[in-house]
Amino acid sequence: MIRRRAFDVAVEHHGGYLIQACSSADILATLYVELMQLGPGADNLVPPRFNGTPGTGVPEHWGGVYNGPDQPTYDRFILSPSHYATAVYAALIETGRLSSDALTDYNADGTTLEMIGAEHSPGIEVTGGSLGQALSVGVGRAMWRKRAGHTGKIWVLISDGETQEGQTWEALQAAAAFGLDNLRVLIDVNGWQVDGPMESVMPVGCLRDKAAAFGCDAVEVDGHDPAAICAAVLSADRGKPLVIACITDPTTGFPALKERDDAQTHFVRFRPGEAEEYRRSSPLLVGVGR
Amino acid sequence: MTVTEFVERPFAKALVDYAGRNERVVCVTNDLTKSVEADLFRETFPDRYFSLGMAEQNLAGVLSGLAREGLEPVYPSFSVFATRRPYEQILLNIAYPNLPVRLIGFLPGITTPGGVTHQANDDVALMRGMPNMTVLSLADATDVETLTGVLAEIDGPVFCRSPRGNVPRLFDDPLRFGHARRLSSGSDLTVISSGATTEHSIRACAAIGDAGISVSHLNVSTLKPFTDELVIETLANGAPVITAENHLRSGGLGTAVAELIADHGLGARLHRVGIRDTFTHGGRPEYLFAHYEIDDVAIVNAANELLGSSVQFESTVAGGPRRTTLAASVNEGL
Ligand SMILES: Cc1ncc(C[n+]2csc(CCOP(=O)(O)OP(=O)(O)O)c2C)c(N)n1
Ligand SMILES: [Mg+2]
């Protein structure tokens, strides 16, 4: 359903971040449904309109409330690559944390449901659109929670492209140094970035091995297998940050994505009639009329 | 004013032409090759193209290394990733050694829907604050097509804000380093604009002119150094001045003009149209220009305030249909 919602958004808005939803849908579903202890979400399932950036004097909204109360006993979820926002909005809808028609406002002027989320957007806790920075914020939160003895954990989803930024490794280095076993980092290893396959743009090698070398408890799992993701969390080492490299296929649910030109995949815009082909060939949409 | 001609991706061709004339030109990208119109360069000169991935701080150091090898590296990116992210690396490894690196910043200011992370509202301020750095701001397709003629004249580092995609043509004559363009002459009011606000200013000035007010309108493309005789002469007539920029009111064109007025003891009243001291959010550029009051309407309002006039003006942009130039940034992958 996360994938279908992202597809509808991409069709309706003449373009969208579809492959990100296709690769991360099972990770997000597993996090929201099985793993995170979030507590109740926002009272108002209909997100408010944009009413100012932080510090501008108007009561501003924080998207984190959709992920539950900001209290030391509850977990927090930080989405780092903010261009994945559509997938998070869809996950919130599917878990009853956001009204089911919220996406009709998607990316409209003056809405908080922006294409690239900021921390006023539902479910977005840190403004992460300049990639490779939000993991450090998660490290800071986890660091204090560990020192203060708070039980709520910090979950951070990052993209594989973000591992090209040096700051990602500075963050893991610090997380390991402080033994942050309350920090769980999931990497959506979809192998993709704007210019095409990561291998052709700037290879990053084996992320599990790299994270392990940085002192993390690092595992690699099939990112479309919720049981495997849960098992990795259950068997995590004490005293180390956990890094789960989730190997994913960004064409999951829409095999027609495989046929796209490399430079047209990161952000999918349909030619006239193309969306129909996608619908016809998608196993997600068999028997679904529209 | 209606723009009658648009040019598709003028930077792509200008860069390739430049590299054809100058074999020292190499191009480096941060995983945004097509979005910043460097794909044609990659195809044409694969041996002079480098994909550095999404790692801008390292990339800036690499630019320095390439320049120290005698090359003229061009780094086209979104303006935030060409300036803010690798700021200190640029300052110490490019500006300080005065190397001929060309930083091209697309989607400047609020011409992108990407929100605060993608909106370079401070890029001119950041780059003006760097000794040795030349700062340019392009307003139309002719500017983009003739940029490389100016680059060839400059030995040190250059930062250049540029439009991309489907770019309107406003001017016939080529870009000139250190020289503003005069778009109209008049004695009641001076409007000095730069970049995307120039189109807005042309519309605003037409409305102000129709109301019988005579306006001098200058378009500034060299923001640093800012020693242009034409600007100083125009300011010297003492008429109130409006500056218009797609940037914070502080640190950009408005500040540069204020400094010039003060330095030359000109005493002209100044109204700076620009983004107030606030962060911005995402949305269509037309909406954002109106919301943050840097559009044609804001310029007319500024004139009314300065002159006590009551020029009526209804924007043709804000509520109107999506224009191709701006919608391109909405749709093209960020
Ligand atoms: C610091 C920074 N540099 C460049 C960009 C432009 N950009 C947006 S998404 C992206 C690709 C990053 O890789 P990934 O998140 O793995 O891409 P995806 O899997 O979504 O295609 C880039 C380079 C950015 N947002 N931030
Ligand atoms: Mg990726």
XYZ file of C-alpha atoms and ligand atoms in Angstrom:
651
model
C 0.000 0.000 0.000
C 2.919 2.362 0.625
C 4.095 1.675 -2.912
C 0.630 2.139 -4.380
C 0.165 5.463 -2.652
C 3.554 6.675 -3.871
C 2.637 5.552 -7.391
C -0.635 7.478 -7.289
C 1.214 10.564 -6.085
C 3.743 10.262 -8.921
C 0.961 9.941 -11.490
C -1.106 12.765 -10.114
C 1.774 15.182 -9.699
C 3.515 14.396 -12.990
C 6.479 12.987 -11.176
C 7.515 11.687 -7.823
C 9.910 9.808 -5.607
C 8.577 6.365 -6.456
C 11.646 4.110 -6.341
C 12.341 5.236 -2.776
C 8.910 3.996 -1.683
C 9.405 0.780 -3.633
C 12.724 0.027 -1.970
C 11.872 1.142 1.565
C 8.202 0.143 1.961
C 8.949 -3.093 3.809
C 11.557 -1.438 6.033
C 9.121 1.323 6.994
C 6.282 -1.138 7.537
C 8.479 -3.291 9.783
C 9.646 -0.281 11.759
C 6.209 1.244 12.284
C 4.339 -2.015 12.847
C 6.815 -4.335 14.562
C 9.815 -2.589 15.949
C 9.333 0.961 17.164
C 7.704 1.794 20.500
C 6.226 5.095 19.486
C 3.148 5.732 21.565
C 0.085 7.528 20.217
C 0.495 9.872 17.273
C -0.858 13.376 16.697
C -4.381 14.173 17.886
C -5.169 15.837 14.623
C -4.792 13.372 11.775
C -5.177 16.180 9.274
C -1.856 18.023 9.119
C -1.986 21.788 9.659
C -1.031 24.219 6.906
C 2.468 25.632 6.892
C 2.630 28.491 9.373
C 6.228 29.451 9.694
C 9.677 27.999 10.130
C 11.032 27.464 13.660
C 11.647 30.647 15.579
C 9.355 32.897 13.568
C 7.023 33.574 16.456
C 3.939 31.739 15.274
C 3.189 28.413 16.961
C 5.068 26.156 14.666
C 4.367 22.498 14.115
C 6.805 19.668 14.527
C 6.317 16.694 12.256
C 7.687 14.410 14.955
C 4.366 14.401 16.816
C 3.045 12.053 14.138
C 5.640 9.580 15.387
C 4.360 9.818 18.953
C 5.091 11.827 22.100
C 8.611 13.196 22.451
C 9.260 11.538 25.780
C 12.256 9.602 27.098
C 10.366 6.313 27.375
C 9.264 6.285 23.752
C 11.392 5.603 20.700
C 12.078 8.229 18.064
C 12.239 7.735 14.313
C 14.483 9.941 12.229
C 14.154 9.746 8.471
C 17.395 11.130 7.122
C 16.887 11.343 3.324
C 13.943 13.748 3.261
C 13.170 12.992 -0.373
C 11.773 9.692 0.993
C 9.000 11.746 2.645
C 6.257 10.384 0.380
C 6.964 6.865 1.631
C 6.792 8.041 5.249
C 3.517 9.917 4.655
C 2.102 6.704 3.170
C 3.387 4.626 6.092
C 1.735 7.041 8.542
C -1.547 6.705 6.674
C -1.325 2.921 6.682
C -0.699 2.858 10.428
C -3.566 5.250 11.169
C -1.292 8.129 12.129
C -2.302 10.407 9.282
C -5.664 10.920 7.636
C -6.179 8.739 4.597
C -6.860 11.677 2.289
C -3.856 13.704 3.472
C -1.982 13.067 0.229
C -4.504 15.108 -1.764
C -2.649 18.095 -0.312
C 0.712 16.667 -1.337
C 3.172 19.356 -2.395
C 0.434 21.956 -2.791
C 1.543 25.520 -2.067
C 1.327 26.263 1.638
C 1.012 22.647 2.747
C 3.357 20.856 5.123
C 3.287 17.679 3.027
C 6.181 18.793 0.918
C 7.828 16.661 -1.718
C 11.094 16.996 0.173
C 10.004 16.995 3.796
C 11.170 19.424 6.439
C 10.606 19.013 10.159
C 7.161 20.575 9.912
C 6.116 17.699 7.619
C 4.237 14.765 9.190
C 6.634 12.084 10.407
C 9.726 14.119 9.572
C 11.629 14.936 12.754
C 14.840 16.389 11.341
C 15.156 18.525 8.205
C 17.322 16.144 6.224
C 17.047 17.206 2.581
C 20.713 18.145 2.489
C 21.766 14.556 2.726
C 24.091 12.865 5.169
C 23.410 15.006 8.223
C 20.461 13.629 10.195
C 22.261 10.532 11.472
C 24.448 12.814 13.572
C 21.326 14.248 15.184
C 20.265 10.699 16.021
C 23.672 10.099 17.569
C 23.239 13.160 19.762
C 19.825 12.025 20.959
C 21.024 8.472 21.597
C 24.109 9.741 23.414
C 22.093 11.666 25.962
C 19.453 8.988 26.352
C 22.137 6.458 27.111
C 23.880 8.683 29.608
C 20.598 9.649 31.294
C 19.416 6.057 31.368
C 16.321 6.727 29.269
C 14.806 3.655 27.699
C 13.471 5.063 24.425
C 15.571 4.035 21.443
C 16.618 6.067 18.403
C 15.917 4.612 14.960
C 17.419 6.263 11.907
C 16.741 5.350 8.290
C 19.428 6.511 5.875
C 19.860 5.973 2.139
C 22.863 4.304 0.571
C 23.713 7.502 -1.302
C 24.247 9.133 2.076
C 27.133 6.792 2.787
C 29.120 8.728 0.189
C 29.093 11.714 2.537
C 31.945 11.669 5.029
C 29.665 12.867 7.825
C 27.861 9.526 7.847
C 31.112 7.882 8.885
C 31.930 10.561 11.411
C 28.530 9.819 12.969
C 29.106 6.058 13.106
C 32.575 6.606 14.528
C 31.090 8.645 17.380
C 28.217 6.190 17.891
C 30.701 3.355 18.281
C 32.977 5.379 20.554
C 30.064 6.022 22.904
C 28.809 2.434 22.670
C 25.359 3.574 21.566
C 23.438 0.304 21.663
C 20.240 2.364 21.823
C 20.850 3.567 18.258
C 19.571 1.487 15.335
C 20.569 2.582 11.864
C 18.860 1.037 8.866
C 20.349 1.656 5.440
C 18.136 1.311 2.387
C 20.702 -0.214 0.049
C 18.740 0.208 -3.172
C 21.914 0.642 -5.201
C 20.564 3.776 -6.778
C 21.180 7.536 -6.850
C 20.338 10.497 -9.099
C 22.763 9.815 -11.953
C 22.035 6.076 -11.991
C 23.441 2.946 -10.322
C 25.755 3.862 -7.446
C 28.328 1.484 -8.820
C 28.726 3.759 -11.860
C 28.553 7.079 -9.986
C 30.734 6.377 -6.944
C 30.964 2.839 -5.554
C 30.683 2.519 -1.784
C 31.616 -1.137 -1.416
C 30.172 -3.439 1.239
C 28.386 -1.273 3.793
C 28.113 -4.061 6.360
C 31.875 -4.560 6.341
C 32.545 -0.842 6.444
C 30.167 -0.256 9.367
C 31.692 -3.218 11.212
C 35.158 -1.773 10.676
C 33.870 1.445 12.270
C 32.979 -0.489 15.409
C 29.289 -1.083 14.837
C 27.353 -4.315 15.117
C 26.650 -4.589 11.416
C 24.437 -7.058 9.598
C 23.137 -7.417 6.083
C 19.575 -8.561 5.438
C 17.031 -8.798 2.650
C 15.280 -5.457 3.037
C 12.026 -6.917 1.776
C 11.929 -9.564 4.522
C 10.363 -8.156 7.705
C 11.233 -11.273 9.701
C 14.903 -10.920 8.807
C 14.919 -7.251 9.820
C 13.278 -8.098 13.154
C 15.696 -10.958 13.769
C 18.653 -8.638 13.200
C 17.308 -6.304 15.862
C 16.636 -9.104 18.348
C 20.121 -10.525 18.071
C 21.911 -7.162 18.289
C 25.129 -6.988 20.316
C 25.094 -5.026 23.535
C 27.460 -2.102 23.760
C 27.528 -1.266 20.058
C 25.347 0.718 17.679
C 23.401 -1.542 15.346
C 23.657 -0.994 11.593
C 21.384 -3.022 9.338
C 22.249 -2.876 5.662
C 18.883 -3.668 4.056
C 19.492 -4.867 0.525
C 16.520 -3.756 -1.554
C 15.233 -3.670 -5.100
C 13.929 -0.224 -6.092
C 11.686 -1.762 -8.759
C 9.725 -3.884 -6.287
C 6.034 -3.721 -7.121
C 6.594 -1.920 -10.417
C 8.837 -4.103 -12.576
C 8.380 -1.673 -15.464
C 10.804 0.608 -13.578
C 13.597 -1.666 -14.800
C 13.113 -0.402 -18.339
C 13.677 3.224 -17.476
C 16.628 5.306 -18.557
C 19.202 5.591 -15.740
C 18.828 9.339 -15.388
C 15.017 9.132 -15.184
C 14.720 6.668 -12.329
C 15.611 8.532 -9.117
C 12.724 10.905 -9.815
C 10.066 9.222 -11.927
C 8.055 11.268 -14.368
C 5.653 9.406 -16.633
C 5.280 9.999 -20.343
C 1.708 10.154 -21.568
C 0.241 6.648 -21.361
C 3.219 5.271 -19.462
C 1.477 5.144 -16.103
C -1.107 2.814 -17.649
C 1.644 0.398 -18.669
C 2.984 0.496 -15.134
C -0.452 -0.310 -13.769
C -0.963 -3.201 -16.130
C 2.364 -4.834 -15.309
C 2.297 -4.257 -11.555
C 1.565 -7.260 -9.356
C 0.328 -4.777 -6.752
C -2.454 -3.581 -8.980
C -3.784 -6.821 -10.398
C -7.562 -6.627 -10.288
C -7.502 -3.072 -8.982
C -9.623 -0.814 -11.147
C -8.964 2.870 -11.353
C 6.270 42.306 -20.690
C 5.899 38.928 -22.241
C 8.942 36.892 -22.948
C 8.812 35.690 -26.502
C 11.796 33.388 -26.665
C 12.929 30.577 -24.412
C 16.146 28.627 -24.803
C 16.298 25.005 -23.703
C 19.230 24.134 -21.423
C 21.608 26.890 -22.612
C 24.278 26.011 -20.032
C 24.743 22.491 -21.423
C 25.814 23.852 -24.791
C 27.776 26.825 -23.439
C 29.903 24.511 -21.295
C 30.680 22.174 -24.176
C 31.553 25.085 -26.468
C 33.867 26.508 -23.833
C 35.598 23.180 -23.336
C 36.006 22.950 -27.121
C 37.863 26.278 -27.107
C 39.822 25.685 -23.908
C 41.388 22.309 -23.328
C 42.093 23.083 -19.654
C 38.388 22.931 -18.848
C 37.288 19.866 -16.890
C 33.927 19.235 -15.240
C 33.182 17.630 -11.879
C 29.693 16.749 -10.552
C 28.082 15.561 -7.314
C 25.540 13.037 -8.655
C 23.431 15.704 -10.330
C 24.918 15.517 -13.803
C 21.730 15.798 -15.839
C 19.983 18.153 -13.417
C 22.828 20.643 -13.802
C 23.080 20.241 -17.565
C 26.511 18.606 -17.508
C 25.326 15.459 -19.323
C 26.261 16.855 -22.727
C 29.769 17.577 -21.444
C 30.031 14.021 -20.089
C 29.081 12.665 -23.516
C 31.318 15.006 -25.474
C 34.417 14.978 -23.265
C 34.312 11.755 -21.215
C 38.052 12.069 -20.498
C 37.579 15.456 -18.920
C 34.560 14.578 -16.799
C 34.699 13.306 -13.198
C 31.824 11.847 -11.183
C 32.657 12.393 -7.512
C 29.382 11.149 -6.041
C 27.488 12.896 -3.280
C 30.466 14.115 -1.260
C 30.785 17.846 -1.726
C 33.431 18.650 0.845
C 35.837 16.183 -0.691
C 34.788 17.435 -4.108
C 35.834 20.993 -3.281
C 39.264 19.778 -2.260
C 39.487 17.783 -5.477
C 38.692 20.943 -7.466
C 41.643 22.572 -5.765
C 43.893 19.664 -6.686
C 42.772 19.716 -10.307
C 43.356 23.467 -10.510
C 46.835 23.000 -9.031
C 47.472 20.597 -11.917
C 46.911 23.532 -14.274
C 43.275 22.814 -15.124
C 40.193 25.034 -15.032
C 37.626 22.908 -13.165
C 33.922 23.688 -13.475
C 31.611 22.410 -10.728
C 27.963 22.900 -11.646
C 25.563 21.974 -8.866
C 22.542 23.219 -7.000
C 23.694 26.444 -5.445
C 23.381 25.168 -1.857
C 25.728 22.275 -2.648
C 28.136 24.539 -4.538
C 28.496 27.002 -1.670
C 27.026 26.258 1.746
C 27.860 22.566 2.160
C 31.566 22.760 1.199
C 32.059 26.322 2.453
C 35.307 26.036 4.366
C 36.867 23.700 1.826
C 36.180 26.336 -0.842
C 37.438 29.160 1.334
C 40.750 27.573 2.275
C 41.520 25.375 -0.702
C 40.112 27.405 -3.606
C 39.639 31.070 -2.632
C 42.761 31.456 -0.517
C 45.164 30.037 -3.136
C 43.197 32.049 -5.749
C 42.658 29.129 -8.098
C 40.642 29.303 -11.341
C 37.755 27.123 -10.168
C 34.249 27.839 -11.504
C 31.360 27.135 -9.136
C 28.024 27.275 -10.951
C 25.004 27.502 -8.650
C 21.655 26.488 -10.136
C 18.286 26.876 -8.412
C 19.424 29.936 -6.484
C 17.177 31.446 -3.827
C 13.580 30.279 -3.872
C 13.493 29.126 -7.488
C 13.347 25.552 -6.163
C 10.438 23.844 -4.415
C 12.868 21.771 -2.335
C 12.502 23.758 0.891
C 15.185 25.159 3.158
C 17.701 22.434 2.318
C 17.633 23.270 -1.370
C 17.080 27.028 -1.271
C 20.279 29.049 -1.538
C 19.034 32.322 -0.087
C 22.463 33.102 1.322
C 24.849 31.967 -1.419
C 25.745 35.464 -2.598
C 26.359 36.564 0.988
C 28.598 33.565 1.620
C 30.605 34.033 -1.550
C 30.830 37.833 -1.341
C 32.442 37.302 2.023
C 35.349 35.402 0.515
C 38.396 37.393 -0.551
C 39.506 36.589 -4.143
C 36.064 35.246 -5.123
C 34.267 36.843 -8.075
C 30.476 36.662 -7.800
C 28.179 36.696 -10.826
C 24.421 36.378 -11.176
C 22.774 35.552 -14.499
C 19.279 36.609 -15.480
C 18.579 35.173 -18.926
C 19.619 32.844 -21.723
C 21.975 35.371 -23.324
C 23.797 35.713 -20.012
C 24.188 31.934 -19.809
C 25.294 31.610 -23.446
C 27.949 34.306 -23.067
C 29.129 33.504 -19.526
C 32.205 31.653 -20.688
C 33.507 34.741 -22.469
C 33.596 36.390 -19.056
C 35.081 33.365 -17.313
C 37.972 33.449 -19.749
C 38.854 36.946 -18.452
C 39.029 35.960 -14.780
C 42.124 34.293 -13.358
C 40.810 33.540 -9.856
C 37.796 31.624 -8.523
C 34.280 32.473 -9.676
C 30.894 31.731 -8.189
C 28.021 32.190 -10.620
C 24.294 31.891 -9.926
C 22.489 30.705 -13.006
C 19.025 29.780 -14.251
C 18.664 26.346 -15.850
C 16.212 24.405 -17.970
C 13.908 26.426 -20.189
C 15.422 29.891 -19.816
C 13.813 33.126 -21.095
C 15.751 35.486 -23.320
C 15.611 39.055 -22.060
C 18.771 40.606 -23.508
C 20.459 40.819 -26.912
C 23.927 42.008 -25.970
C 26.451 39.657 -24.340
C 27.292 39.522 -20.650
C 30.079 41.939 -19.694
C 32.224 41.570 -16.614
C 31.790 44.449 -14.174
C 29.147 46.191 -16.275
C 25.455 46.425 -15.452
C 22.869 46.567 -18.232
C 20.697 49.630 -18.471
C 17.134 48.545 -19.243
C 15.524 51.966 -18.944
C 16.449 55.562 -18.104
C 14.583 57.949 -15.865
C 14.935 60.415 -13.045
C 12.163 59.712 -10.497
C 13.163 56.253 -9.345
C 16.024 53.802 -9.761
C 15.429 50.049 -9.768
C 18.458 47.770 -9.565
C 17.729 44.087 -9.985
C 19.615 40.861 -10.406
C 18.879 37.291 -11.487
C 15.310 36.008 -11.431
C 13.930 39.269 -10.044
C 14.940 41.120 -13.204
C 11.999 39.666 -15.109
C 9.735 40.745 -12.259
C 11.346 44.188 -12.237
C 10.812 44.662 -15.967
C 7.076 44.070 -15.468
C 6.971 46.278 -12.397
C 8.913 49.090 -14.108
C 6.541 48.996 -17.078
C 3.576 49.512 -14.749
C 5.373 52.259 -12.834
C 6.360 53.929 -16.117
C 2.772 53.752 -17.396
C 1.735 55.710 -14.317
C 3.936 58.576 -15.496
C 6.887 57.918 -13.205
C 10.231 57.882 -14.965
C 12.364 54.936 -13.940
C 15.993 53.972 -14.384
C 16.274 50.214 -14.386
C 19.639 48.468 -14.190
C 20.307 44.748 -14.230
C 23.414 43.801 -12.280
C 25.277 40.616 -13.147
C 28.636 41.250 -11.476
C 28.002 41.389 -7.722
C 31.646 41.281 -6.756
C 33.739 43.250 -7.442
C 31.029 45.933 -7.327
C 32.684 49.048 -8.704
C 30.573 49.699 -11.778
C 30.640 53.347 -12.920
C 27.203 53.033 -14.469
C 25.687 52.045 -11.131
C 27.497 54.829 -9.272
C 26.444 57.432 -11.854
C 22.854 56.302 -11.743
C 22.739 56.362 -7.953
C 24.239 59.847 -8.010
C 21.059 61.418 -9.430
C 19.663 61.152 -5.899
C 16.382 59.465 -6.856
C 15.085 56.857 -4.415
C 16.418 53.374 -5.112
C 14.839 49.932 -5.033
C 17.017 46.853 -5.144
C 15.371 43.527 -6.008
C 16.960 40.153 -5.452
C 16.051 36.519 -5.001
C 18.187 36.322 -1.858
C 18.170 37.437 1.755
C 17.997 41.223 2.077
C 21.265 40.998 3.909
C 24.566 40.214 2.232
C 23.501 40.357 -1.403
C 22.714 43.014 -3.991
C 20.852 45.292 -1.558
C 23.787 45.297 0.809
C 26.254 45.896 -2.008
C 24.236 48.902 -3.218
C 23.932 50.245 0.342
C 27.697 50.035 0.695
C 28.174 51.881 -2.577
C 25.755 54.635 -1.521
C 27.555 55.010 1.795
C 31.067 54.807 0.343
C 30.332 57.517 -2.212
C 28.263 59.678 0.120
C 25.318 59.541 -2.280
C 22.492 59.761 0.229
C 19.842 58.119 -1.957
C 16.952 56.503 -0.076
C 17.068 52.750 -0.446
C 14.362 50.098 -0.249
C 15.670 46.556 -0.418
C 13.257 44.002 -1.867
C 14.544 40.603 -0.806
C 13.802 37.753 1.564
C 13.458 39.055 5.101
C 15.456 37.514 7.918
C 13.644 34.191 7.844
C 14.101 30.634 6.632
C 11.846 29.590 3.790
C 9.749 26.550 2.910
C 8.941 24.551 -0.208
C 6.361 25.364 -2.872
C 6.104 26.504 -6.458
C 8.486 29.393 -7.139
C 5.598 31.639 -8.266
C 3.901 31.085 -4.926
C 7.129 31.534 -2.973
C 8.071 34.772 -4.760
C 4.677 36.195 -3.771
C 4.723 34.724 -0.250
C 8.162 36.095 0.551
C 7.399 39.369 -1.244
C 10.128 39.479 -3.851
C 7.862 39.496 -6.920
C 6.662 42.215 -9.294
C 3.919 43.171 -6.849
C 6.432 43.710 -4.050
C 8.515 45.952 -6.316
C 5.507 48.101 -7.238
C 4.541 48.302 -3.562
C 8.066 49.402 -2.720
C 7.827 52.163 -5.327
C 4.492 53.338 -3.924
C 5.973 53.441 -0.459
C 9.063 55.372 -1.511
C 7.268 57.839 -3.785
C 3.897 58.078 -2.086
C 2.387 57.014 -5.389
C -0.527 54.670 -5.927
C 0.430 52.623 -8.959
C -2.067 49.801 -9.425
C -0.673 46.459 -10.389
C -1.946 42.945 -10.566
C 0.572 40.187 -10.875
C 0.266 38.073 -13.944
C 2.414 35.409 -12.365
C 1.431 34.517 -8.823
C -2.081 33.254 -9.412
C -1.634 32.525 -13.073
C -0.899 29.348 -14.934
C 2.347 27.511 -14.328
C 5.088 28.888 -16.463
C 7.364 26.459 -18.170
C 10.577 27.968 -16.849
C 9.617 27.657 -13.250
C 7.618 24.474 -13.475
C 10.720 22.818 -14.892
C 12.338 23.022 -11.493
C 9.266 21.532 -9.870
C 9.368 18.516 -12.071
C 12.986 17.851 -12.662
C 14.451 15.503 -10.132
C 15.985 17.212 -7.169
C 24.318 17.082 0.358
C 23.477 16.782 -0.824
N 24.047 16.664 -2.038
C 23.297 16.409 -3.124
C 21.944 16.265 -3.015
C 21.088 16.025 -4.243
N 20.539 14.665 -4.181
C 19.268 14.410 -3.787
S 18.921 12.786 -3.694
C 20.499 12.363 -4.174
C 20.895 10.939 -4.324
C 21.343 10.351 -3.054
O 21.359 8.973 -3.101
P 20.126 8.107 -2.564
O 19.492 8.823 -1.441
O 20.602 6.733 -2.344
O 19.186 8.186 -3.838
P 17.920 7.265 -4.244
O 18.149 5.879 -3.773
O 16.736 7.906 -3.617
O 17.867 7.363 -5.745
C 21.246 13.508 -4.427
C 22.640 13.515 -4.891
C 21.368 16.414 -1.733
N 20.035 16.336 -1.537
N 22.150 16.658 -0.664
Mg 19.878 4.935 -3.073
